[in-house]
């Protein structure tokens, strides 16, 4: 059971002392408004999440899917193993992509929406399930907190490469899922329960094996936990060590994956040593550039036309107030501080590795996927700080101000995002038609040249490679690697990029 704040109406408890000295109407008025505003925040968050989820129908492939899936089809499991051991040391996400490629080959369809839906359900369903404790008070603030966190993952920055691109969603969104499950379970508490420990252990393992950023989070969190509990374990002469396996096992897995990453950096030609520029996979220059750029690492929003309407510090302040309210009303007056401190350490460590990953993978400070994940980490870090501060916050008006602050933060993001969503809804049928025409032509065995119909670019669905016009031949000069992958995937010797011509325009 949570050690709940006895003054909280939503937690279902009011102390006898308070009933004696406080007029009933004085308690009831904030309580009624608190409940109504909490439901308003829940409704708004649900609408925003569903409004974004609909766009999975317009998700698309880039050159990576065609190129890698063509290799999987041609070389089978050996290609997957070679990629895992020499290029992408991400066991869980690489397994997911390989299974996805097998499904694509079996059904001969891109299966974009089903693949993305699985990941979206894992993220939303897992977070809400942690908030959903039957028989425990404070459910409404916990549900508000869970949905608001998920909503802020989607607002204030570009999100295509993490939420709508399968090749990116597998490592990046899977990492966000793992980190979010661990974070929310630690914030909610009850990590003494077996079920909660299993959730944290699974989340840490998923994060560590999905992407290098998740690996760094898992290492930071588990090492911090070990340091915080080491003295107690020593006093007990390491009896009861089994109660710590929920983070010790992920720590061992993380160290193994880190060893694989180190092996690739040290031994694979061109992957990390002896280079003097950040790009491409140059380790030391990327690390140096990361340390020089850490001053602006903690800003909320990406500063683009997809950002918040208003200053980012105001959005952060509103979120913090709302998180304080939810932690105070839904999670109780006592904070599981050792676990929360370890969580905060892991999240802050990730800010560094996300910037590093951007340089290491793409040679630039801001790459969309890394920037999106960084924004998610900032939201979770704000939540961790709020959980630590909440026991000391006695401001009674927070019961009304808190949910209003969450609603305000969401609205500051939706003012910018709303028109972009509406514009992209109109494009989804055209995107799907372009994809259907490309696949129909690609699967036609009578043609040697693929007629690739270029889908329109959206404002949210904006991460697809801008395909050039013209005709390209397999193996010819000027044919890019992703064009080669496109031709190999469909078994063609040439590719021609053409604009979409809808039925109404014919």
PDB file of N, CA, C and O in Angstrom, residues 126-201:
ATOM      1  N   UNK A 126       1.399  -0.511 -21.173  1.00  0.00           N
ATOM      2  CA  UNK A 126       2.272  -0.802 -20.047  1.00  0.00           C
ATOM      3  C   UNK A 126       2.260   0.304 -19.008  1.00  0.00           C
ATOM      4  O   UNK A 126       2.211   0.042 -17.799  1.00  0.00           O
ATOM      5  N   UNK A 127       2.279   1.563 -19.468  1.00  0.00           N
ATOM      6  CA  UNK A 127       2.292   2.684 -18.531  1.00  0.00           C
ATOM      7  C   UNK A 127       0.977   2.786 -17.769  1.00  0.00           C
ATOM      8  O   UNK A 127       0.965   2.982 -16.543  1.00  0.00           O
ATOM      9  N   UNK A 128      -0.137   2.665 -18.481  1.00  0.00           N
ATOM     10  CA  UNK A 128      -1.441   2.747 -17.825  1.00  0.00           C
ATOM     11  C   UNK A 128      -1.637   1.575 -16.869  1.00  0.00           C
ATOM     12  O   UNK A 128      -2.219   1.725 -15.781  1.00  0.00           O
ATOM     13  N   UNK A 129      -1.140   0.394 -17.236  1.00  0.00           N
ATOM     14  CA  UNK A 129      -1.295  -0.782 -16.367  1.00  0.00           C
ATOM     15  C   UNK A 129      -0.585  -0.572 -15.028  1.00  0.00           C
ATOM     16  O   UNK A 129      -1.076  -1.021 -13.984  1.00  0.00           O
ATOM     17  N   UNK A 130       0.561   0.097 -15.046  1.00  0.00           N
ATOM     18  CA  UNK A 130       1.260   0.367 -13.793  1.00  0.00           C
ATOM     19  C   UNK A 130       0.447   1.312 -12.915  1.00  0.00           C
ATOM     20  O   UNK A 130       0.407   1.173 -11.686  1.00  0.00           O
ATOM     21  N   UNK A 131      -0.216   2.271 -13.545  1.00  0.00           N
ATOM     22  CA  UNK A 131      -1.047   3.213 -12.782  1.00  0.00           C
ATOM     23  C   UNK A 131      -2.303   2.548 -12.240  1.00  0.00           C
ATOM     24  O   UNK A 131      -2.894   3.018 -11.268  1.00  0.00           O
ATOM     25  N   UNK A 132      -2.712   1.459 -12.830  1.00  0.00           N
ATOM     26  CA  UNK A 132      -3.995   0.833 -12.528  1.00  0.00           C
ATOM     27  C   UNK A 132      -3.816  -0.199 -11.415  1.00  0.00           C
ATOM     28  O   UNK A 132      -3.702  -1.385 -11.663  1.00  0.00           O
ATOM     29  N   UNK A 133      -3.843   0.263 -10.168  1.00  0.00           N
ATOM     30  CA  UNK A 133      -3.764  -0.637  -9.023  1.00  0.00           C
ATOM     31  C   UNK A 133      -5.150  -0.766  -8.429  1.00  0.00           C
ATOM     32  O   UNK A 133      -5.655   0.151  -7.789  1.00  0.00           O
ATOM     33  N   UNK A 134      -5.787  -1.894  -8.634  1.00  0.00           N
ATOM     34  CA  UNK A 134      -7.114  -2.097  -8.061  1.00  0.00           C
ATOM     35  C   UNK A 134      -7.042  -2.111  -6.547  1.00  0.00           C
ATOM     36  O   UNK A 134      -6.192  -2.753  -5.962  1.00  0.00           O
ATOM     37  N   UNK A 135      -7.991  -1.434  -5.942  1.00  0.00           N
ATOM     38  CA  UNK A 135      -8.090  -1.438  -4.493  1.00  0.00           C
ATOM     39  C   UNK A 135      -7.162  -0.473  -3.800  1.00  0.00           C
ATOM     40  O   UNK A 135      -7.181  -0.368  -2.579  1.00  0.00           O
ATOM     41  N   UNK A 136      -6.321   0.247  -4.551  1.00  0.00           N
ATOM     42  CA  UNK A 136      -5.441   1.231  -3.930  1.00  0.00           C
ATOM     43  C   UNK A 136      -5.960   2.627  -4.249  1.00  0.00           C
ATOM     44  O   UNK A 136      -6.395   2.885  -5.376  1.00  0.00           O
ATOM     45  N   UNK A 137      -5.935   3.540  -3.283  1.00  0.00           N
ATOM     46  CA  UNK A 137      -6.412   4.897  -3.532  1.00  0.00           C
ATOM     47  C   UNK A 137      -5.439   5.685  -4.393  1.00  0.00           C
ATOM     48  O   UNK A 137      -4.297   5.280  -4.599  1.00  0.00           O
ATOM     49  N   UNK A 138      -5.894   6.829  -4.887  1.00  0.00           N
ATOM     50  CA  UNK A 138      -5.053   7.697  -5.698  1.00  0.00           C
ATOM     51  C   UNK A 138      -5.001   7.324  -7.158  1.00  0.00           C
ATOM     52  O   UNK A 138      -4.115   7.779  -7.882  1.00  0.00           O
ATOM     53  N   UNK A 139      -5.956   6.506  -7.618  1.00  0.00           N
ATOM     54  CA  UNK A 139      -5.908   6.052  -9.006  1.00  0.00           C
ATOM     55  C   UNK A 139      -6.037   7.207  -9.991  1.00  0.00           C
ATOM     56  O   UNK A 139      -5.330   7.252 -11.004  1.00  0.00           O
ATOM     57  N   UNK A 140      -6.934   8.156  -9.710  1.00  0.00           N
ATOM     58  CA  UNK A 140      -7.189   9.230 -10.666  1.00  0.00           C
ATOM     59  C   UNK A 140      -5.946  10.094 -10.913  1.00  0.00           C
ATOM     60  O   UNK A 140      -5.610  10.354 -12.081  1.00  0.00           O
ATOM     61  N   UNK A 141      -5.242  10.547  -9.879  1.00  0.00           N
ATOM     62  CA  UNK A 141      -3.999  11.292 -10.162  1.00  0.00           C
ATOM     63  C   UNK A 141      -2.945  10.442 -10.870  1.00  0.00           C
ATOM     64  O   UNK A 141      -2.216  10.949 -11.728  1.00  0.00           O
ATOM     65  N   UNK A 142      -2.859   9.159 -10.543  1.00  0.00           N
ATOM     66  CA  UNK A 142      -1.874   8.300 -11.226  1.00  0.00           C
ATOM     67  C   UNK A 142      -2.210   8.144 -12.695  1.00  0.00           C
ATOM     68  O   UNK A 142      -1.320   8.188 -13.550  1.00  0.00           O
ATOM     69  N   UNK A 143      -3.483   7.965 -13.005  1.00  0.00           N
ATOM     70  CA  UNK A 143      -3.873   7.844 -14.406  1.00  0.00           C
ATOM     71  C   UNK A 143      -3.620   9.158 -15.145  1.00  0.00           C
ATOM     72  O   UNK A 143      -3.147   9.152 -16.292  1.00  0.00           O
ATOM     73  N   UNK A 144      -3.932  10.278 -14.508  1.00  0.00           N
ATOM     74  CA  UNK A 144      -3.645  11.584 -15.107  1.00  0.00           C
ATOM     75  C   UNK A 144      -2.153  11.722 -15.388  1.00  0.00           C
ATOM     76  O   UNK A 144      -1.738  12.188 -16.459  1.00  0.00           O
ATOM     77  N   UNK A 145      -1.342  11.318 -14.430  1.00  0.00           N
ATOM     78  CA  UNK A 145       0.107  11.397 -14.579  1.00  0.00           C
ATOM     79  C   UNK A 145       0.587  10.535 -15.742  1.00  0.00           C
ATOM     80  O   UNK A 145       1.371  10.990 -16.591  1.00  0.00           O
ATOM     81  N   UNK A 146       0.108   9.302 -15.809  1.00  0.00           N
ATOM     82  CA  UNK A 146       0.543   8.382 -16.863  1.00  0.00           C
ATOM     83  C   UNK A 146       0.202   8.923 -18.247  1.00  0.00           C
ATOM     84  O   UNK A 146       1.052   8.948 -19.153  1.00  0.00           O
ATOM     85  N   UNK A 147      -1.033   9.373 -18.424  1.00  0.00           N
ATOM     86  CA  UNK A 147      -1.468   9.851 -19.739  1.00  0.00           C
ATOM     87  C   UNK A 147      -0.804  11.167 -20.112  1.00  0.00           C
ATOM     88  O   UNK A 147      -0.506  11.410 -21.298  1.00  0.00           O
ATOM     89  N   UNK A 148      -0.565  12.029 -19.131  1.00  0.00           N
ATOM     90  CA  UNK A 148       0.111  13.294 -19.429  1.00  0.00           C
ATOM     91  C   UNK A 148       1.550  13.055 -19.878  1.00  0.00           C
ATOM     92  O   UNK A 148       2.039  13.696 -20.816  1.00  0.00           O
ATOM     93  N   UNK A 149       2.234  12.133 -19.218  1.00  0.00           N
ATOM     94  CA  UNK A 149       3.602  11.801 -19.625  1.00  0.00           C
ATOM     95  C   UNK A 149       3.626  11.334 -21.076  1.00  0.00           C
ATOM     96  O   UNK A 149       4.439  11.785 -21.889  1.00  0.00           O
ATOM     97  N   UNK A 150       2.729  10.419 -21.409  1.00  0.00           N
ATOM     98  CA  UNK A 150       2.677   9.900 -22.778  1.00  0.00           C
ATOM     99  C   UNK A 150       2.341  11.000 -23.777  1.00  0.00           C
ATOM    100  O   UNK A 150       2.883  11.030 -24.889  1.00  0.00           O
ATOM    101  N   UNK A 151       1.462  11.911 -23.384  1.00  0.00           N
ATOM    102  CA  UNK A 151       1.104  13.015 -24.265  1.00  0.00           C
ATOM    103  C   UNK A 151       2.294  13.922 -24.526  1.00  0.00           C
ATOM    104  O   UNK A 151       2.541  14.336 -25.669  1.00  0.00           O
ATOM    105  N   UNK A 152       3.059  14.226 -23.483  1.00  0.00           N
ATOM    106  CA  UNK A 152       4.202  15.122 -23.656  1.00  0.00           C
ATOM    107  C   UNK A 152       5.336  14.466 -24.439  1.00  0.00           C
ATOM    108  O   UNK A 152       6.201  15.158 -24.969  1.00  0.00           O
ATOM    109  N   UNK A 153       5.344  13.140 -24.507  1.00  0.00           N
ATOM    110  CA  UNK A 153       6.284  12.465 -25.396  1.00  0.00           C
ATOM    111  C   UNK A 153       6.038  12.844 -26.861  1.00  0.00           C
ATOM    112  O   UNK A 153       6.954  12.768 -27.687  1.00  0.00           O
ATOM    113  N   UNK A 154       4.801  13.226 -27.164  1.00  0.00           N
ATOM    114  CA  UNK A 154       4.403  13.456 -28.551  1.00  0.00           C
ATOM    115  C   UNK A 154       4.438  14.921 -28.965  1.00  0.00           C
ATOM    116  O   UNK A 154       4.391  15.220 -30.158  1.00  0.00           O
ATOM    117  N   UNK A 155       4.492  15.842 -28.000  1.00  0.00           N
ATOM    118  CA  UNK A 155       4.341  17.264 -28.295  1.00  0.00           C
ATOM    119  C   UNK A 155       5.653  18.013 -28.134  1.00  0.00           C
ATOM    120  O   UNK A 155       6.508  17.645 -27.324  1.00  0.00           O
ATOM    121  N   UNK A 156       5.802  19.094 -28.915  1.00  0.00           N
ATOM    122  CA  UNK A 156       6.935  19.994 -28.756  1.00  0.00           C
ATOM    123  C   UNK A 156       8.147  19.676 -29.592  1.00  0.00           C
ATOM    124  O   UNK A 156       9.142  20.406 -29.526  1.00  0.00           O
ATOM    125  N   UNK A 157       8.092  18.613 -30.403  1.00  0.00           N
ATOM    126  CA  UNK A 157       9.256  18.227 -31.191  1.00  0.00           C
ATOM    127  C   UNK A 157       8.793  17.312 -32.324  1.00  0.00           C
ATOM    128  O   UNK A 157       7.670  16.834 -32.337  1.00  0.00           O
ATOM    129  N   UNK A 158       9.673  17.086 -33.278  1.00  0.00           N
ATOM    130  CA  UNK A 158       9.378  16.155 -34.369  1.00  0.00           C
ATOM    131  C   UNK A 158       9.378  14.726 -33.832  1.00  0.00           C
ATOM    132  O   UNK A 158      10.189  14.363 -32.986  1.00  0.00           O
ATOM    133  N   UNK A 159       8.480  13.888 -34.342  1.00  0.00           N
ATOM    134  CA  UNK A 159       8.309  12.550 -33.775  1.00  0.00           C
ATOM    135  C   UNK A 159       8.274  11.449 -34.827  1.00  0.00           C
ATOM    136  O   UNK A 159       8.142  10.274 -34.474  1.00  0.00           O
ATOM    137  N   UNK A 160       8.399  11.770 -36.100  1.00  0.00           N
ATOM    138  CA  UNK A 160       8.221  10.764 -37.144  1.00  0.00           C
ATOM    139  C   UNK A 160       9.183   9.589 -36.994  1.00  0.00           C
ATOM    140  O   UNK A 160       8.775   8.426 -37.071  1.00  0.00           O
ATOM    141  N   UNK A 161      10.462   9.873 -36.772  1.00  0.00           N
ATOM    142  CA  UNK A 161      11.471   8.811 -36.796  1.00  0.00           C
ATOM    143  C   UNK A 161      11.341   7.831 -35.638  1.00  0.00           C
ATOM    144  O   UNK A 161      11.875   6.720 -35.711  1.00  0.00           O
ATOM    145  N   UNK A 162      10.665   8.230 -34.554  1.00  0.00           N
ATOM    146  CA  UNK A 162      10.491   7.347 -33.407  1.00  0.00           C
ATOM    147  C   UNK A 162       9.138   6.658 -33.423  1.00  0.00           C
ATOM    148  O   UNK A 162       9.033   5.471 -33.092  1.00  0.00           O
ATOM    149  N   UNK A 163       8.089   7.349 -33.849  1.00  0.00           N
ATOM    150  CA  UNK A 163       6.729   6.832 -33.705  1.00  0.00           C
ATOM    151  C   UNK A 163       6.090   6.368 -35.010  1.00  0.00           C
ATOM    152  O   UNK A 163       5.076   5.669 -34.974  1.00  0.00           O
ATOM    153  N   UNK A 164       6.661   6.719 -36.164  1.00  0.00           N
ATOM    154  CA  UNK A 164       5.999   6.386 -37.433  1.00  0.00           C
ATOM    155  C   UNK A 164       6.920   5.741 -38.463  1.00  0.00           C
ATOM    156  O   UNK A 164       6.506   5.493 -39.587  1.00  0.00           O
ATOM    157  N   UNK A 165       8.159   5.490 -38.114  1.00  0.00           N
ATOM    158  CA  UNK A 165       9.123   4.868 -39.026  1.00  0.00           C
ATOM    159  C   UNK A 165       9.550   3.534 -38.424  1.00  0.00           C
ATOM    160  O   UNK A 165      10.227   3.496 -37.407  1.00  0.00           O
ATOM    161  N   UNK A 166       9.172   2.400 -39.003  1.00  0.00           N
ATOM    162  CA  UNK A 166       9.437   1.096 -38.385  1.00  0.00           C
ATOM    163  C   UNK A 166      10.897   0.850 -38.047  1.00  0.00           C
ATOM    164  O   UNK A 166      11.216   0.342 -36.959  1.00  0.00           O
ATOM    165  N   UNK A 167      11.813   1.182 -38.959  1.00  0.00           N
ATOM    166  CA  UNK A 167      13.235   0.916 -38.699  1.00  0.00           C
ATOM    167  C   UNK A 167      13.756   1.750 -37.541  1.00  0.00           C
ATOM    168  O   UNK A 167      14.704   1.346 -36.849  1.00  0.00           O
ATOM    169  N   UNK A 168      13.163   2.915 -37.314  1.00  0.00           N
ATOM    170  CA  UNK A 168      13.536   3.727 -36.170  1.00  0.00           C
ATOM    171  C   UNK A 168      12.764   3.354 -34.919  1.00  0.00           C
ATOM    172  O   UNK A 168      13.301   3.399 -33.807  1.00  0.00           O
ATOM    173  N   UNK A 169      11.493   2.989 -35.081  1.00  0.00           N
ATOM    174  CA  UNK A 169      10.656   2.671 -33.929  1.00  0.00           C
ATOM    175  C   UNK A 169      11.180   1.458 -33.176  1.00  0.00           C
ATOM    176  O   UNK A 169      11.086   1.399 -31.944  1.00  0.00           O
ATOM    177  N   UNK A 170      11.737   0.486 -33.890  1.00  0.00           N
ATOM    178  CA  UNK A 170      12.205  -0.734 -33.224  1.00  0.00           C
ATOM    179  C   UNK A 170      13.257  -0.418 -32.157  1.00  0.00           C
ATOM    180  O   UNK A 170      13.075  -0.780 -30.992  1.00  0.00           O
ATOM    181  N   UNK A 171      14.356   0.274 -32.484  1.00  0.00           N
ATOM    182  CA  UNK A 171      15.309   0.583 -31.406  1.00  0.00           C
ATOM    183  C   UNK A 171      14.886   1.745 -30.522  1.00  0.00           C
ATOM    184  O   UNK A 171      14.991   1.672 -29.293  1.00  0.00           O
ATOM    185  N   UNK A 172      14.393   2.835 -31.130  1.00  0.00           N
ATOM    186  CA  UNK A 172      14.161   4.065 -30.373  1.00  0.00           C
ATOM    187  C   UNK A 172      12.915   3.982 -29.502  1.00  0.00           C
ATOM    188  O   UNK A 172      12.953   4.290 -28.308  1.00  0.00           O
ATOM    189  N   UNK A 173      11.792   3.575 -30.089  1.00  0.00           N
ATOM    190  CA  UNK A 173      10.564   3.500 -29.304  1.00  0.00           C
ATOM    191  C   UNK A 173      10.634   2.365 -28.286  1.00  0.00           C
ATOM    192  O   UNK A 173      10.106   2.481 -27.177  1.00  0.00           O
ATOM    193  N   UNK A 174      11.289   1.272 -28.654  1.00  0.00           N
ATOM    194  CA  UNK A 174      11.454   0.176 -27.696  1.00  0.00           C
ATOM    195  C   UNK A 174      12.286   0.637 -26.496  1.00  0.00           C
ATOM    196  O   UNK A 174      12.007   0.249 -25.345  1.00  0.00           O
ATOM    197  N   UNK A 175      13.290   1.470 -26.739  1.00  0.00           N
ATOM    198  CA  UNK A 175      14.061   2.031 -25.640  1.00  0.00           C
ATOM    199  C   UNK A 175      13.209   2.925 -24.759  1.00  0.00           C
ATOM    200  O   UNK A 175      13.274   2.855 -23.521  1.00  0.00           O
ATOM    201  N   UNK A 176      12.401   3.791 -25.380  1.00  0.00           N
ATOM    202  CA  UNK A 176      11.493   4.658 -24.613  1.00  0.00           C
ATOM    203  C   UNK A 176      10.531   3.818 -23.779  1.00  0.00           C
ATOM    204  O   UNK A 176      10.240   4.148 -22.619  1.00  0.00           O
ATOM    205  N   UNK A 177      10.046   2.717 -24.343  1.00  0.00           N
ATOM    206  CA  UNK A 177       9.136   1.831 -23.607  1.00  0.00           C
ATOM    207  C   UNK A 177       9.830   1.282 -22.362  1.00  0.00           C
ATOM    208  O   UNK A 177       9.282   1.332 -21.250  1.00  0.00           O
ATOM    209  N   UNK A 178      11.035   0.759 -22.524  1.00  0.00           N
ATOM    210  CA  UNK A 178      11.743   0.190 -21.389  1.00  0.00           C
ATOM    211  C   UNK A 178      12.021   1.216 -20.306  1.00  0.00           C
ATOM    212  O   UNK A 178      11.780   0.977 -19.112  1.00  0.00           O
ATOM    213  N   UNK A 179      12.527   2.395 -20.704  1.00  0.00           N
ATOM    214  CA  UNK A 179      12.839   3.439 -19.728  1.00  0.00           C
ATOM    215  C   UNK A 179      11.583   3.943 -19.043  1.00  0.00           C
ATOM    216  O   UNK A 179      11.574   4.191 -17.826  1.00  0.00           O
ATOM    217  N   UNK A 180      10.497   4.087 -19.788  1.00  0.00           N
ATOM    218  CA  UNK A 180       9.255   4.594 -19.208  1.00  0.00           C
ATOM    219  C   UNK A 180       8.668   3.610 -18.199  1.00  0.00           C
ATOM    220  O   UNK A 180       8.193   4.014 -17.123  1.00  0.00           O
ATOM    221  N   UNK A 181       8.689   2.325 -18.520  1.00  0.00           N
ATOM    222  CA  UNK A 181       8.166   1.333 -17.582  1.00  0.00           C
ATOM    223  C   UNK A 181       8.962   1.347 -16.275  1.00  0.00           C
ATOM    224  O   UNK A 181       8.379   1.308 -15.181  1.00  0.00           O
ATOM    225  N   UNK A 182      10.282   1.410 -16.382  1.00  0.00           N
ATOM    226  CA  UNK A 182      11.107   1.468 -15.172  1.00  0.00           C
ATOM    227  C   UNK A 182      10.822   2.753 -14.401  1.00  0.00           C
ATOM    228  O   UNK A 182      10.615   2.734 -13.177  1.00  0.00           O
ATOM    229  N   UNK A 183      10.801   3.866 -15.107  1.00  0.00           N
ATOM    230  CA  UNK A 183      10.613   5.159 -14.447  1.00  0.00           C
ATOM    231  C   UNK A 183       9.281   5.224 -13.724  1.00  0.00           C
ATOM    232  O   UNK A 183       9.218   5.617 -12.547  1.00  0.00           O
ATOM    233  N   UNK A 184       8.217   4.848 -14.402  1.00  0.00           N
ATOM    234  CA  UNK A 184       6.894   4.984 -13.791  1.00  0.00           C
ATOM    235  C   UNK A 184       6.710   3.993 -12.655  1.00  0.00           C
ATOM    236  O   UNK A 184       6.079   4.307 -11.641  1.00  0.00           O
ATOM    237  N   UNK A 185       7.277   2.799 -12.797  1.00  0.00           N
ATOM    238  CA  UNK A 185       7.165   1.827 -11.712  1.00  0.00           C
ATOM    239  C   UNK A 185       7.926   2.306 -10.477  1.00  0.00           C
ATOM    240  O   UNK A 185       7.448   2.160  -9.345  1.00  0.00           O
ATOM    241  N   UNK A 186       9.100   2.894 -10.660  1.00  0.00           N
ATOM    242  CA  UNK A 186       9.864   3.426  -9.532  1.00  0.00           C
ATOM    243  C   UNK A 186       9.124   4.598  -8.894  1.00  0.00           C
ATOM    244  O   UNK A 186       9.050   4.709  -7.662  1.00  0.00           O
ATOM    245  N   UNK A 187       8.569   5.485  -9.713  1.00  0.00           N
ATOM    246  CA  UNK A 187       7.848   6.650  -9.193  1.00  0.00           C
ATOM    247  C   UNK A 187       6.613   6.211  -8.412  1.00  0.00           C
ATOM    248  O   UNK A 187       6.322   6.735  -7.327  1.00  0.00           O
ATOM    249  N   UNK A 188       5.869   5.255  -8.957  1.00  0.00           N
ATOM    250  CA  UNK A 188       4.674   4.766  -8.276  1.00  0.00           C
ATOM    251  C   UNK A 188       5.053   4.069  -6.973  1.00  0.00           C
ATOM    252  O   UNK A 188       4.338   4.132  -5.971  1.00  0.00           O
ATOM    253  N   UNK A 189       6.203   3.408  -6.944  1.00  0.00           N
ATOM    254  CA  UNK A 189       6.659   2.738  -5.732  1.00  0.00           C
ATOM    255  C   UNK A 189       6.311   1.266  -5.726  1.00  0.00           C
ATOM    256  O   UNK A 189       6.067   0.645  -6.769  1.00  0.00           O
ATOM    257  N   UNK A 190       6.270   0.685  -4.507  1.00  0.00           N
ATOM    258  CA  UNK A 190       5.953  -0.739  -4.346  1.00  0.00           C
ATOM    259  C   UNK A 190       6.955  -1.641  -5.053  1.00  0.00           C
ATOM    260  O   UNK A 190       6.589  -2.719  -5.529  1.00  0.00           O
ATOM    261  N   UNK A 191       8.215  -1.225  -5.169  1.00  0.00           N
ATOM    262  CA  UNK A 191       9.205  -2.091  -5.807  1.00  0.00           C
ATOM    263  C   UNK A 191       9.584  -3.270  -4.918  1.00  0.00           C
ATOM    264  O   UNK A 191      10.414  -4.093  -5.318  1.00  0.00           O
ATOM    265  N   UNK A 192       9.006  -3.343  -3.737  1.00  0.00           N
ATOM    266  CA  UNK A 192       9.213  -4.532  -2.909  1.00  0.00           C
ATOM    267  C   UNK A 192       8.360  -5.706  -3.380  1.00  0.00           C
ATOM    268  O   UNK A 192       8.637  -6.856  -3.043  1.00  0.00           O
ATOM    269  N   UNK A 193       7.341  -5.410  -4.191  1.00  0.00           N
ATOM    270  CA  UNK A 193       6.476  -6.475  -4.707  1.00  0.00           C
ATOM    271  C   UNK A 193       7.177  -7.192  -5.854  1.00  0.00           C
ATOM    272  O   UNK A 193       7.899  -6.592  -6.649  1.00  0.00           O
ATOM    273  N   UNK A 194       6.901  -8.487  -5.978  1.00  0.00           N
ATOM    274  CA  UNK A 194       7.522  -9.286  -7.029  1.00  0.00           C
ATOM    275  C   UNK A 194       7.122  -8.787  -8.413  1.00  0.00           C
ATOM    276  O   UNK A 194       7.969  -8.676  -9.297  1.00  0.00           O
ATOM    277  N   UNK A 195       5.839  -8.479  -8.581  1.00  0.00           N
ATOM    278  CA  UNK A 195       5.381  -8.021  -9.887  1.00  0.00           C
ATOM    279  C   UNK A 195       6.064  -6.733 -10.314  1.00  0.00           C
ATOM    280  O   UNK A 195       6.461  -6.577 -11.475  1.00  0.00           O
ATOM    281  N   UNK A 196       6.217  -5.788  -9.376  1.00  0.00           N
ATOM    282  CA  UNK A 196       6.874  -4.524  -9.692  1.00  0.00           C
ATOM    283  C   UNK A 196       8.337  -4.748 -10.049  1.00  0.00           C
ATOM    284  O   UNK A 196       8.882  -4.111 -10.961  1.00  0.00           O
ATOM    285  N   UNK A 197       8.993  -5.654  -9.336  1.00  0.00           N
ATOM    286  CA  UNK A 197      10.389  -5.938  -9.640  1.00  0.00           C
ATOM    287  C   UNK A 197      10.548  -6.581 -11.011  1.00  0.00           C
ATOM    288  O   UNK A 197      11.507  -6.306 -11.740  1.00  0.00           O
ATOM    289  N   UNK A 198       9.622  -7.443 -11.354  1.00  0.00           N
ATOM    290  CA  UNK A 198       9.674  -8.065 -12.678  1.00  0.00           C
ATOM    291  C   UNK A 198       9.505  -7.020 -13.767  1.00  0.00           C
ATOM    292  O   UNK A 198      10.186  -7.071 -14.805  1.00  0.00           O
ATOM    293  N   UNK A 199       8.595  -6.057 -13.551  1.00  0.00           N
ATOM    294  CA  UNK A 199       8.393  -4.979 -14.531  1.00  0.00           C
ATOM    295  C   UNK A 199       9.671  -4.169 -14.691  1.00  0.00           C
ATOM    296  O   UNK A 199      10.110  -3.879 -15.818  1.00  0.00           O
ATOM    297  N   UNK A 200      10.290  -3.788 -13.568  1.00  0.00           N
ATOM    298  CA  UNK A 200      11.532  -3.006 -13.637  1.00  0.00           C
ATOM    299  C   UNK A 200      12.657  -3.802 -14.310  1.00  0.00           C
ATOM    300  O   UNK A 200      13.390  -3.264 -15.144  1.00  0.00           O
ATOM    301  N   UNK A 201      12.791  -5.070 -13.939  1.00  0.00           N
ATOM    302  CA  UNK A 201      13.827  -5.894 -14.541  1.00  0.00           C
ATOM    303  C   UNK A 201      13.636  -6.056 -16.034  1.00  0.00           C
ATOM    304  O   UNK A 201      14.595  -5.974 -16.817  1.00  0.00           O
TER     305      UNK A 201
END
